[in-house]
Short mmCIF file of C-alpha atoms and ligand atoms in Angstrom, two decimals:
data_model
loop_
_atom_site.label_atom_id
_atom_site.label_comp_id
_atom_site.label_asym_id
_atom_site.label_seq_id
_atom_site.Cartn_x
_atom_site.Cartn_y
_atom_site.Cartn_z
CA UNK A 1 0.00 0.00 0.00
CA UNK A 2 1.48 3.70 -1.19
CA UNK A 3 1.00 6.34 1.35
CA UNK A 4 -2.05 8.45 0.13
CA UNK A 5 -2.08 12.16 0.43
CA UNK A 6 -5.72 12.66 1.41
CA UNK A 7 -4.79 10.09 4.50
CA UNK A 8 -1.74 11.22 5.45
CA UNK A 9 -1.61 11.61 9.78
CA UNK A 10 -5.52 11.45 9.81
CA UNK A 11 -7.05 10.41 12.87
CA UNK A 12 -9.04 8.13 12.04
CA UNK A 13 -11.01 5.43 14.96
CA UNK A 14 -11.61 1.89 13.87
CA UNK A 15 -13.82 0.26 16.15
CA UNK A 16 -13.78 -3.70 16.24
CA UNK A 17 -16.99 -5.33 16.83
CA UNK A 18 -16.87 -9.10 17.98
CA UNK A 19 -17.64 -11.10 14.29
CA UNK A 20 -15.28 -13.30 12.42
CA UNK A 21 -15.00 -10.52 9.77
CA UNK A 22 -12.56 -9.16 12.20
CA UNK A 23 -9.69 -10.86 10.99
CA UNK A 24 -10.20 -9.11 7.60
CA UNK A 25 -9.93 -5.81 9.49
CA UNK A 26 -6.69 -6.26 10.18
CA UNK A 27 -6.10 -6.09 6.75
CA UNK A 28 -7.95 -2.52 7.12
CA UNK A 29 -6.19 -1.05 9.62
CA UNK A 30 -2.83 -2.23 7.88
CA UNK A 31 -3.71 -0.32 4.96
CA UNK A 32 -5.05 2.83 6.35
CA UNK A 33 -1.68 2.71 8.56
CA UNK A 34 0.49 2.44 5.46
CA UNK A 35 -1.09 5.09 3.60
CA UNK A 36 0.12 7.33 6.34
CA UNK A 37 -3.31 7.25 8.78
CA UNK A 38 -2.60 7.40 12.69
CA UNK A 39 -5.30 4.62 13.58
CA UNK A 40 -6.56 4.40 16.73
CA UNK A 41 -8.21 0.79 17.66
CA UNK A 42 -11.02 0.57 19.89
CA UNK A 43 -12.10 -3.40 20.75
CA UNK A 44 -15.26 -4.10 22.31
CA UNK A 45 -14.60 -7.46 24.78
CA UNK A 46 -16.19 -9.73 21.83
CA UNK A 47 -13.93 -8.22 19.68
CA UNK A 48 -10.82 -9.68 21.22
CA UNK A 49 -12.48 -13.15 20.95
CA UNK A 50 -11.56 -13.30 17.93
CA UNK A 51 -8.50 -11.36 17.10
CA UNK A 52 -6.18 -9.71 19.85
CA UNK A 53 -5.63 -6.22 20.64
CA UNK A 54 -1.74 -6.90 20.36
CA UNK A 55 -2.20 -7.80 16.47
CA UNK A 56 -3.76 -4.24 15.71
CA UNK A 57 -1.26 -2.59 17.72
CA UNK A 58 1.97 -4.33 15.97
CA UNK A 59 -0.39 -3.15 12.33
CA UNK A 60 -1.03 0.34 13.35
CA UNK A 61 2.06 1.11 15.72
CA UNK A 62 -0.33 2.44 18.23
CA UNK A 63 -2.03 1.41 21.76
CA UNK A 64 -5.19 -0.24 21.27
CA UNK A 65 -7.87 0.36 23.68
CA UNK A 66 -10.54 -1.87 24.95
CA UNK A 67 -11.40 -1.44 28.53
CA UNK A 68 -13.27 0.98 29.55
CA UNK A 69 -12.39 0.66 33.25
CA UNK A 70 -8.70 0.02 33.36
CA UNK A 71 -7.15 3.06 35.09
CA UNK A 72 -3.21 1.76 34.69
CA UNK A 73 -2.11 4.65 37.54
CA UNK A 74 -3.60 7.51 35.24
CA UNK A 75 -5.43 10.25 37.22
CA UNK A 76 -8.99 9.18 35.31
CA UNK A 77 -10.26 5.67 33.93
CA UNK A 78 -10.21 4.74 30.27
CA UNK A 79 -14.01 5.95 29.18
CA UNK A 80 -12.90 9.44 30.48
CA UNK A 81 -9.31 9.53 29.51
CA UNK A 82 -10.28 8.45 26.02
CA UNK A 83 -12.65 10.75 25.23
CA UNK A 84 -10.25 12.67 23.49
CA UNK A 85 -10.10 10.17 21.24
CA UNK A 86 -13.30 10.95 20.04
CA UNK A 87 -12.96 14.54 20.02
CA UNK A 88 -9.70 14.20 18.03
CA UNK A 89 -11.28 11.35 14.91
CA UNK A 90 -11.89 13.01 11.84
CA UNK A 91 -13.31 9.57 10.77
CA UNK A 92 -14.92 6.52 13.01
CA UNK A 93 -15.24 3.12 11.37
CA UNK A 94 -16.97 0.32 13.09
CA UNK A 95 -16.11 -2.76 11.22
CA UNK A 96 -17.19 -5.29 11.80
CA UNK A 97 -20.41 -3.68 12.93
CA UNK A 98 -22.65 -6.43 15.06
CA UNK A 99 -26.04 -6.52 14.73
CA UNK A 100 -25.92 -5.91 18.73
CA UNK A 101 -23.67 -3.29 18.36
CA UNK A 102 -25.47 -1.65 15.22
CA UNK A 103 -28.93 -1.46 17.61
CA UNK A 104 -26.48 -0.13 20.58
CA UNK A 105 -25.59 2.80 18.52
CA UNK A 106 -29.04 3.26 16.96
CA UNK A 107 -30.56 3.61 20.57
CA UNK A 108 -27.54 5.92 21.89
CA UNK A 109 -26.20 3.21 24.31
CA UNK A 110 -22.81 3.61 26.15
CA UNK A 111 -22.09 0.51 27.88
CA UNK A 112 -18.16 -0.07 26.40
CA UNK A 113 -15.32 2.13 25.81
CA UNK A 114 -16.43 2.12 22.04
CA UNK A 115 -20.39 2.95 22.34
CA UNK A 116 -19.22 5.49 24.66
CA UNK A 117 -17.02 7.32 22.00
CA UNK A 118 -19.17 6.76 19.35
CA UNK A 119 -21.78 8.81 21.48
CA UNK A 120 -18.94 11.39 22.00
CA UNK A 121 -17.82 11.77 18.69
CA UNK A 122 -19.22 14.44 16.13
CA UNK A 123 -16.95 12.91 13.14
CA UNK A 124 -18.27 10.99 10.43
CA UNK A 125 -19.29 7.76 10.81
CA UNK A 126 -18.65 4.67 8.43
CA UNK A 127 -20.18 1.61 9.63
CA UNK A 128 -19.53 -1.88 8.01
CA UNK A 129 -21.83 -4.57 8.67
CA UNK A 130 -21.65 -8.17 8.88
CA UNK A 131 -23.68 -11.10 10.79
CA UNK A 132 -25.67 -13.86 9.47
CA UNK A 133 -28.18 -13.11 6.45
CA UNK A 134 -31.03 -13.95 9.08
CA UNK A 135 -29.80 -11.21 11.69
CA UNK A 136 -29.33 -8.89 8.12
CA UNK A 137 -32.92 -8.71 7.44
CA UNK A 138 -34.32 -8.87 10.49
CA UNK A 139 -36.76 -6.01 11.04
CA UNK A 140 -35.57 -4.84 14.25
CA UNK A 141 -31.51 -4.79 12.33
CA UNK A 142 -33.23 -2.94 9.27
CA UNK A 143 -35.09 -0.55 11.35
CA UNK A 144 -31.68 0.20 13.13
CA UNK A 145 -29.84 0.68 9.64
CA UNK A 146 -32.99 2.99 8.80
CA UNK A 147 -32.44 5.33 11.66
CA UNK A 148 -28.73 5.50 11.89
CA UNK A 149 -29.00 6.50 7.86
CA UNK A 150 -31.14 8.76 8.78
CA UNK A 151 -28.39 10.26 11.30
CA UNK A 152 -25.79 10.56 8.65
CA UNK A 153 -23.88 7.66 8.93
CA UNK A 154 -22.27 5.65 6.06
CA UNK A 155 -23.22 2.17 5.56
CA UNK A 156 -20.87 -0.14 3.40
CA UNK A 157 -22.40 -3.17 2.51
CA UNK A 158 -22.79 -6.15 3.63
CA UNK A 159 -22.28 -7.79 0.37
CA UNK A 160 -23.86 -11.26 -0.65
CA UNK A 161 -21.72 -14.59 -0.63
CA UNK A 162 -20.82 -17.25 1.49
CA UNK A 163 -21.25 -16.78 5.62
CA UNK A 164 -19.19 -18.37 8.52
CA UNK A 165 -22.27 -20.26 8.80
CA UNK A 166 -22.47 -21.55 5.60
CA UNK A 167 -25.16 -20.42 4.50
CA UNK A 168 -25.16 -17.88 1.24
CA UNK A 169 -26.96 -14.88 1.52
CA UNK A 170 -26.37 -10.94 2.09
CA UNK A 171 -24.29 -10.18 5.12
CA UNK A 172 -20.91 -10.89 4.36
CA UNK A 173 -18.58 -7.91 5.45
CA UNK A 174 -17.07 -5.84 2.27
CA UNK A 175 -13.39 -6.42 1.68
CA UNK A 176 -11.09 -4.05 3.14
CA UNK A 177 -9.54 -2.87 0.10
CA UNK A 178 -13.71 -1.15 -0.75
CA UNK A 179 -14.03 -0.46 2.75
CA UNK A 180 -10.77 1.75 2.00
CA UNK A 181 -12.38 3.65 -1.05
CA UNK A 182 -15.41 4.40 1.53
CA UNK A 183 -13.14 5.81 3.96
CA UNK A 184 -11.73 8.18 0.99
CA UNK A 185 -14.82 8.78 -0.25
CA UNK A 186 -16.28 10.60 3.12
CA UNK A 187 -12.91 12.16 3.86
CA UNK A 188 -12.15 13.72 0.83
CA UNK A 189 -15.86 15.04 -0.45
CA UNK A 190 -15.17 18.53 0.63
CA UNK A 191 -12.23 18.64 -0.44
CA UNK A 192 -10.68 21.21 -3.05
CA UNK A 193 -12.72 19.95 -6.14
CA UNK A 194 -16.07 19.41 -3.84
CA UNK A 195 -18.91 20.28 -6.54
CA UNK A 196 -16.57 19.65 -9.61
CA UNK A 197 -17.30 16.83 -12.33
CA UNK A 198 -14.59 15.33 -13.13
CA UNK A 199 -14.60 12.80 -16.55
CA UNK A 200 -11.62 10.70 -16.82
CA UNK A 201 -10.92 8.60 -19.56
CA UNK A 202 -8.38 5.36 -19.49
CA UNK A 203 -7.58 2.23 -20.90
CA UNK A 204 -7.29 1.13 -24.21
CA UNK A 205 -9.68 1.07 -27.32
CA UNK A 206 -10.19 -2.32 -29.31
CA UNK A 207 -10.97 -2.04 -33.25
CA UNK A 208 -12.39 -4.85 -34.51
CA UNK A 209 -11.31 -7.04 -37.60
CA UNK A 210 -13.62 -9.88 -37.40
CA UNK A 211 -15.52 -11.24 -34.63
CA UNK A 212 -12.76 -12.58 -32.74
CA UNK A 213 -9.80 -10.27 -33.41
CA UNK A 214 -9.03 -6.65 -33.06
CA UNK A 215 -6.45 -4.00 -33.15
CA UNK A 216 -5.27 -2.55 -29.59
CA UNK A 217 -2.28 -1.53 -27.88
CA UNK A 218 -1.09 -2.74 -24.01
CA UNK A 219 -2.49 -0.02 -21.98
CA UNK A 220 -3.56 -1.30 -18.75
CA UNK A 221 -5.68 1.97 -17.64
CA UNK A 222 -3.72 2.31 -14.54
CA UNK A 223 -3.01 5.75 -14.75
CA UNK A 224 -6.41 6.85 -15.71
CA UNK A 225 -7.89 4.84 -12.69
CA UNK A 226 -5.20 6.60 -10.77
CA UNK A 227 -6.55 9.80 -11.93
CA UNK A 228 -9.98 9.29 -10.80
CA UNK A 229 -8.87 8.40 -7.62
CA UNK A 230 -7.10 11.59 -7.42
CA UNK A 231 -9.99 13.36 -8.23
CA UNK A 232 -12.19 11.21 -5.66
CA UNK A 233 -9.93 12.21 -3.46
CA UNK A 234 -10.24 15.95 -3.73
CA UNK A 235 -14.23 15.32 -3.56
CA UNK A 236 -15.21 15.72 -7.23
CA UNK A 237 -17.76 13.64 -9.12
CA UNK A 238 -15.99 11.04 -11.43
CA UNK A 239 -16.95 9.53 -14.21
CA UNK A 240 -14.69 7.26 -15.58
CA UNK A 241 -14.80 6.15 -19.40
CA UNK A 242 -13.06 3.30 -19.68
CA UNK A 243 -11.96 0.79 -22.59
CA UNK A 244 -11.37 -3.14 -21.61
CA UNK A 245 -9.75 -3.75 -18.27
CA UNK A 246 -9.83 -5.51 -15.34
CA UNK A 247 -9.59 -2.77 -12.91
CA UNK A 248 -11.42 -2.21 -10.18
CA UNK A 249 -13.64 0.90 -10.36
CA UNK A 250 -12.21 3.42 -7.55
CA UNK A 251 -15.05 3.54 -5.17
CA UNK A 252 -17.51 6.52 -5.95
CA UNK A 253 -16.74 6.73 -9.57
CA UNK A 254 -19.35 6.04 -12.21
CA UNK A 255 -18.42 3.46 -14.69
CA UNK A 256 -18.82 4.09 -18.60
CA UNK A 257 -17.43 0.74 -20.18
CA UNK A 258 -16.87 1.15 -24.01
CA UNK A 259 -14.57 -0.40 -26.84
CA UNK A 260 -13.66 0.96 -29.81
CA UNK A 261 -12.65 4.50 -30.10
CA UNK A 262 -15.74 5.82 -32.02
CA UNK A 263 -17.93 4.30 -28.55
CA UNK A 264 -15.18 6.15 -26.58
CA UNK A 265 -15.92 9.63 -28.47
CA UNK A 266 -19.29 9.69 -28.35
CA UNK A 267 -19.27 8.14 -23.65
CA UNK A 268 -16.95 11.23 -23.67
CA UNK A 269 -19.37 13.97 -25.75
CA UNK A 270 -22.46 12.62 -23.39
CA UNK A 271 -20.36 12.74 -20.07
CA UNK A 272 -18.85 16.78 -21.01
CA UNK A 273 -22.36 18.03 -19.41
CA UNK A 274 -21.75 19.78 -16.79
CA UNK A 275 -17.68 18.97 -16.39
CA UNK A 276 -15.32 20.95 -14.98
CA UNK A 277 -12.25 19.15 -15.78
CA UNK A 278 -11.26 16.63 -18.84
CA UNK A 279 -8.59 13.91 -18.46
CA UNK A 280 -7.88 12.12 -21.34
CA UNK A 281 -5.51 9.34 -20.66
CA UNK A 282 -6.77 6.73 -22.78
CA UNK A 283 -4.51 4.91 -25.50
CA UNK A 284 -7.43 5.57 -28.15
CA UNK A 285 -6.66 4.05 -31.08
CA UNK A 286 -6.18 6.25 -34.13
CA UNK A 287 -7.18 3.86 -37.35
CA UNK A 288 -9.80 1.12 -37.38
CA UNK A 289 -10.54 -1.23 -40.11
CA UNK A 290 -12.12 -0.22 -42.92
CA UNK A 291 -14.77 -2.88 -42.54
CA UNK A 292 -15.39 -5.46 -40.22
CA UNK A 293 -15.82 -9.14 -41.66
CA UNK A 294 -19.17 -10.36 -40.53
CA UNK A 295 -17.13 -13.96 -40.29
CA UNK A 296 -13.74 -14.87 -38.95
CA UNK A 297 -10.84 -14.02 -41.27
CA UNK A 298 -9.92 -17.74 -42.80
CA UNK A 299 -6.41 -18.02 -42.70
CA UNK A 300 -5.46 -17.83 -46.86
CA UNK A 301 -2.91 -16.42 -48.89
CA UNK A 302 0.62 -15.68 -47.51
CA UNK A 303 -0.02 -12.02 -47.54
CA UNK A 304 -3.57 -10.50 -46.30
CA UNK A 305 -3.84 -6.26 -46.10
CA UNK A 306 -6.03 -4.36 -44.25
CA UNK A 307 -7.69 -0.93 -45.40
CA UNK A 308 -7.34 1.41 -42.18
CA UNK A 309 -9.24 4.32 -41.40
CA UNK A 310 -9.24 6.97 -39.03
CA UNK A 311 -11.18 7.18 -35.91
CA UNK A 312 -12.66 10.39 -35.04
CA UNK A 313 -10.31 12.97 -32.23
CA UNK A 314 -12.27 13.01 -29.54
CA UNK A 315 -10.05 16.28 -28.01
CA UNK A 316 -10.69 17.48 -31.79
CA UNK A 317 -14.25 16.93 -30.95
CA UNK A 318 -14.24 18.13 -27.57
CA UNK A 319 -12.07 21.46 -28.54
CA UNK A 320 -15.38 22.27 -30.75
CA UNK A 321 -17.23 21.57 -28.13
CA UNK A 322 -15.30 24.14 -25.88
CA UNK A 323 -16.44 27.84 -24.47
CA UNK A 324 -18.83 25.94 -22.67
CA UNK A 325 -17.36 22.96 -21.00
CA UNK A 326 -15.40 22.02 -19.85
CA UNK A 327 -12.84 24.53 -17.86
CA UNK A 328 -9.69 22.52 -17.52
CA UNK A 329 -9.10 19.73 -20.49
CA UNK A 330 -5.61 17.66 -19.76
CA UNK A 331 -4.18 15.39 -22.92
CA UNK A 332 -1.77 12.86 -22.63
CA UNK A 333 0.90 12.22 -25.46
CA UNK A 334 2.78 9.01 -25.70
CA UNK A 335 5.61 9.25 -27.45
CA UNK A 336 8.65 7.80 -28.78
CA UNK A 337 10.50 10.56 -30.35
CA UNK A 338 10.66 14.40 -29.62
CA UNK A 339 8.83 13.75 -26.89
CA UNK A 340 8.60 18.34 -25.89
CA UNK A 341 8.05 18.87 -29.39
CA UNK A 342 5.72 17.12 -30.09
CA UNK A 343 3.73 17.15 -26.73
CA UNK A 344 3.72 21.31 -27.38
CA UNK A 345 2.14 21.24 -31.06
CA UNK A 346 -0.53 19.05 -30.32
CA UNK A 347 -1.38 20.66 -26.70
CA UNK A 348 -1.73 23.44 -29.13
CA UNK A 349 -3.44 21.95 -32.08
CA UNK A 350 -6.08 20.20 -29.29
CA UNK A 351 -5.82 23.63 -27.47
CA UNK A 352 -5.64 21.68 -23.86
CA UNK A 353 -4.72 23.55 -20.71
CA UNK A 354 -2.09 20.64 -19.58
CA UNK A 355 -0.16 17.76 -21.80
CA UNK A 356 1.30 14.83 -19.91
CA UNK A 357 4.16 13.84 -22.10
CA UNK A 358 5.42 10.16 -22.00
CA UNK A 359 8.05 8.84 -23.53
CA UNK A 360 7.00 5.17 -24.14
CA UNK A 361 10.71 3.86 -24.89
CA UNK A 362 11.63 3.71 -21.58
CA UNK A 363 10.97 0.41 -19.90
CA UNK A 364 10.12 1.68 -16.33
CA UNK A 365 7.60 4.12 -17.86
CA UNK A 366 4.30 4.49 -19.92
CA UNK A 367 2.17 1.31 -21.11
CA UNK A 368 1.47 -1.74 -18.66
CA UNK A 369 4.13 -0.54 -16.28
CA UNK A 370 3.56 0.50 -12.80
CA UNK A 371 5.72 3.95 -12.30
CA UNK A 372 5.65 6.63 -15.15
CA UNK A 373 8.36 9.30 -15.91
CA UNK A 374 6.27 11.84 -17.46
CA UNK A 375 6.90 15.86 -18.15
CA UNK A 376 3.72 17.97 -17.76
CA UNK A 377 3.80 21.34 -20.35
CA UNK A 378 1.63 23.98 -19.79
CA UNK A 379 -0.30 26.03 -22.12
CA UNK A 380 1.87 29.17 -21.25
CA UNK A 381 4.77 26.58 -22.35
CA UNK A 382 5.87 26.03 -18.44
CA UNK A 383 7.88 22.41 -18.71
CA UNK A 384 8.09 20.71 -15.34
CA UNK A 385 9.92 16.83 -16.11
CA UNK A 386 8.72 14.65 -12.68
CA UNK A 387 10.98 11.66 -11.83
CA UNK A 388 9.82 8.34 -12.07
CA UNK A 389 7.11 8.05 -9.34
CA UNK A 390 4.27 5.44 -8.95
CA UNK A 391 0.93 6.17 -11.58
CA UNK A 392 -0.77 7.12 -8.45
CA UNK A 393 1.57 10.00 -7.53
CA UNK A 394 1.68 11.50 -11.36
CA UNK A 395 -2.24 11.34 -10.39
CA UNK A 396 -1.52 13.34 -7.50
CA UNK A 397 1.08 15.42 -9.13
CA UNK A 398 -1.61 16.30 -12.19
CA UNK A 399 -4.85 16.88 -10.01
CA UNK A 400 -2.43 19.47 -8.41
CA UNK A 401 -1.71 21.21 -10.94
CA UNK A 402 -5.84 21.28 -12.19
CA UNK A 403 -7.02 22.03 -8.82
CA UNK A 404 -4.53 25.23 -9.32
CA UNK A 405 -5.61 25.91 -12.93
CA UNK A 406 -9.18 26.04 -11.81
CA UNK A 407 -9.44 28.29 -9.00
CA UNK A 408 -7.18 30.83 -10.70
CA UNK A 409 -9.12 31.01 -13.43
CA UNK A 410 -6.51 30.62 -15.85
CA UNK A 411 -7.99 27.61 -17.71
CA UNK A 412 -7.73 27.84 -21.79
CA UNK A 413 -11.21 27.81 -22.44
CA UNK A 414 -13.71 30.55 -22.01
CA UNK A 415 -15.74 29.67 -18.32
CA UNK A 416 -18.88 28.49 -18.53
CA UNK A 417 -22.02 30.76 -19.22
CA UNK A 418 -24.32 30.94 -16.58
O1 C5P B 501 -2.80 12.82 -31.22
P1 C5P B 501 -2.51 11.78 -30.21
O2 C5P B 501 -3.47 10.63 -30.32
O3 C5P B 501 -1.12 11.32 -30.10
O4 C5P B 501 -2.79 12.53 -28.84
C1 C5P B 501 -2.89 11.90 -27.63
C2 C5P B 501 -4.02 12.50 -26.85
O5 C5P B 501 -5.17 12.56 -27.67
C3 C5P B 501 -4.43 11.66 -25.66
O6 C5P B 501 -4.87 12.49 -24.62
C4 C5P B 501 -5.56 10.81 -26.21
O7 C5P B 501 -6.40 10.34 -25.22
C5 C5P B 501 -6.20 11.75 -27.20
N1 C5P B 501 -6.81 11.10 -28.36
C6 C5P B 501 -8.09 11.44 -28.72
N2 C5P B 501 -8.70 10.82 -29.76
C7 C5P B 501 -8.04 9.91 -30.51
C8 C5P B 501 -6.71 9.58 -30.18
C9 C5P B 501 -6.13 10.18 -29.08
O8 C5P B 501 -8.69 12.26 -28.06
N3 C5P B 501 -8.65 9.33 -31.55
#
């Protein structure tokens, strides 16, 4: 796990309720302490049935705290000591969340040190079920869920699949790595693009030859999932054009899945209503074939051409779409020869605000790989050339640099009319 920017030294409160799921939130806690969150454990006594307090301590490097009587020669006992905790979360997770403890916290009950500073905390709240499918849809559980909703908190899940009891059925606890996007999610919406749309575009584009074959290229759509992550981070609304991948959607982004380029051009025309901000890092093809043979190509003569045509620019397309949205468009130019030159005509020719150049030659860098070595060029021909970093800190390194373009103003386009 890469230390995240929106997490770093957030207090954030992770309750532990007693259900098997707890072993997966050890997995949790890891995470949110390796993305640079100070994680503060909280075990209720069921809790630490199943998993001890010294495993969540050695994960997040911090006490863990689940009595609420133990004084250990302080002036005051735990419940009051602790309350700071509470004061100080700018995020409290309960996961698992017990049906028992789900109606405690419904009802406003304080009987353990984590009840207690759930009543005593204003934070956010993110709450995780997970219990038998039976104790799921139980009335009395549903009516809880209803009114704690209704309070403001968060509710991830439970998803369907197999229980520890064996039966199937909905009230499995998410996995951590969603849980995660959920605890972005709520602690980045109002953040520095809160009330932005952001569209994103990533992956690749696949032309078809036949009905089994078709021209593509090896991008992986990392760094445009990246990218919407950034932008989830900094509380904008994603939506996230993608060609084929395997990718898992970052959490709070709306999914467009397309194909071929010309599907990709017109996801990209429908999603511009209303954006702010344009990222186009997809590997869109350029040429398709000419036609598509209804059947599979028969393998024939020793030599077999195809007729190529062009697919439409969607920046082309978008730049006459411009002087009403959207404010801040970003290309992406992958290259493998005069990498600034080229990267500066066609920021100009597409008349984007920002070009992230890449020079695909380079191993460590650009399609497929996991780290990218990229120069962003402004419009007013600023060149900054970042070292090789991870996809998601170019993400981080980019939604900088739009977050600045858009409250200054400066953006290429004229703003939006009102
Ligand atoms: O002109 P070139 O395709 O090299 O420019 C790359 C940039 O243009 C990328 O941001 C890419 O997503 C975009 N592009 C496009 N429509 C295409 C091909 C590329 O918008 N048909």
């Amino acid at each position: 796990m890469e230390p995240v920017s929106l997490l770093q030294n957030r207090r954030i409160l992770l309750g532990v309720t007693g259900g098997i799921a707890a072993y997966k939130v050890c997995t949790l806690a890891s995470h949110l302490a390796q993305a640079g969150a100070l994680v503060d454990v909280v075990m209720t006594g069921a809790a630490t049935r199943f998993v001890t307090p010294l495993t969540f301590e050695a994960l997040t490097g911090r006490p863990v705290y689940t009595d609420m009587w133990h004084t250990a020669g302080e002036a005051l006992p735990t419940h009051i000591a602790h309350v700071g905790l509470a004061h100080a979360a700018e995020l409290l997770i309960v996961a698992p969340a017990t049906a028992n403890t789900l109606a405690k916290l419904a009802c406003g009950l304080a009987d353990n040190l984590l009840t207690t500073l759930a009543l005593a905390a204003s934070c956010p709240l993110v709450l995780v079920p997970a219990m038998d499918a039976g104790m799921w849809s139980h009335p009395a559980t549903q009516a809880n869920i209803a009114v704690l909703k209704e309070r403001g908190a968060h509710i991830v899940g439970p998803a369907w699949g197999r229980m520890a009891s064996g039966l199937i059925g909905k009230g499995r606890m998410v996995e951590p790595e969603e849980i995660l996007g959920h605890v972005r999610l709520v602690l980045g919406r109002n953040g520095p693009l809160a009330g932005r749309k952001v569209v994103v575009t990533a992956g690749p584009t696949r032309e078809p030859l036949d009905p089994v074959r078709f021209l593509s290229n090896p991008s992986s759509g990392r760094q445009g999932f990246a990218l919407a992550q950034a932008a989830l981070d900094r509380g904008a609304r994603v939506t996230l054009i993608t060609g084929p991948t395997t990718l898992p959607t970052p959490v709070g982004a709306e999914r467009v899945e397309v194909t071929t380029a010309q599907e990709m051009h017109d996801a990209v025309l429908a999603a511009l209503e209303g954006a702010d901000v344009l990222l186009m890092a997809a590997a869109v093809a350029d040429y398709r074939a000419a036609s598509v043979a209804p059947q599979k190509i028969k393998k024939g003569e020793e030599e077999l051409s195809l007729r190529l045509v062009r697919t439409p620019d969607i920046l082309l397309a978008v730049k006459d779409a411009r002087g009403t949205y959207p404010r801040v468009v970003v290309g992406f130019a992958a290259e493998s020869e005069h990498l600034l030159e080229n990267a500066h005509s066609k920021l100009l020719a597409k008349n984007l605000d920002l070009i992230v150049a890449n020079d695909i030659t380079a191993r460590d860098a650009g399609f497929g790989a996991e780290t990218n070595r990229v120069v962003l060029i402004g419009r007013d021909g600023s060149v900054e050339s970042l070292p090789l970093m991870s996809k998601t800190a170019v993400a981080e390194a980019i939604l900088d640099r739009v977050t600045a373009l858009l409250a200054t103003g400066s953006a290429g386009a004229a703003p939006p009319e009102s």
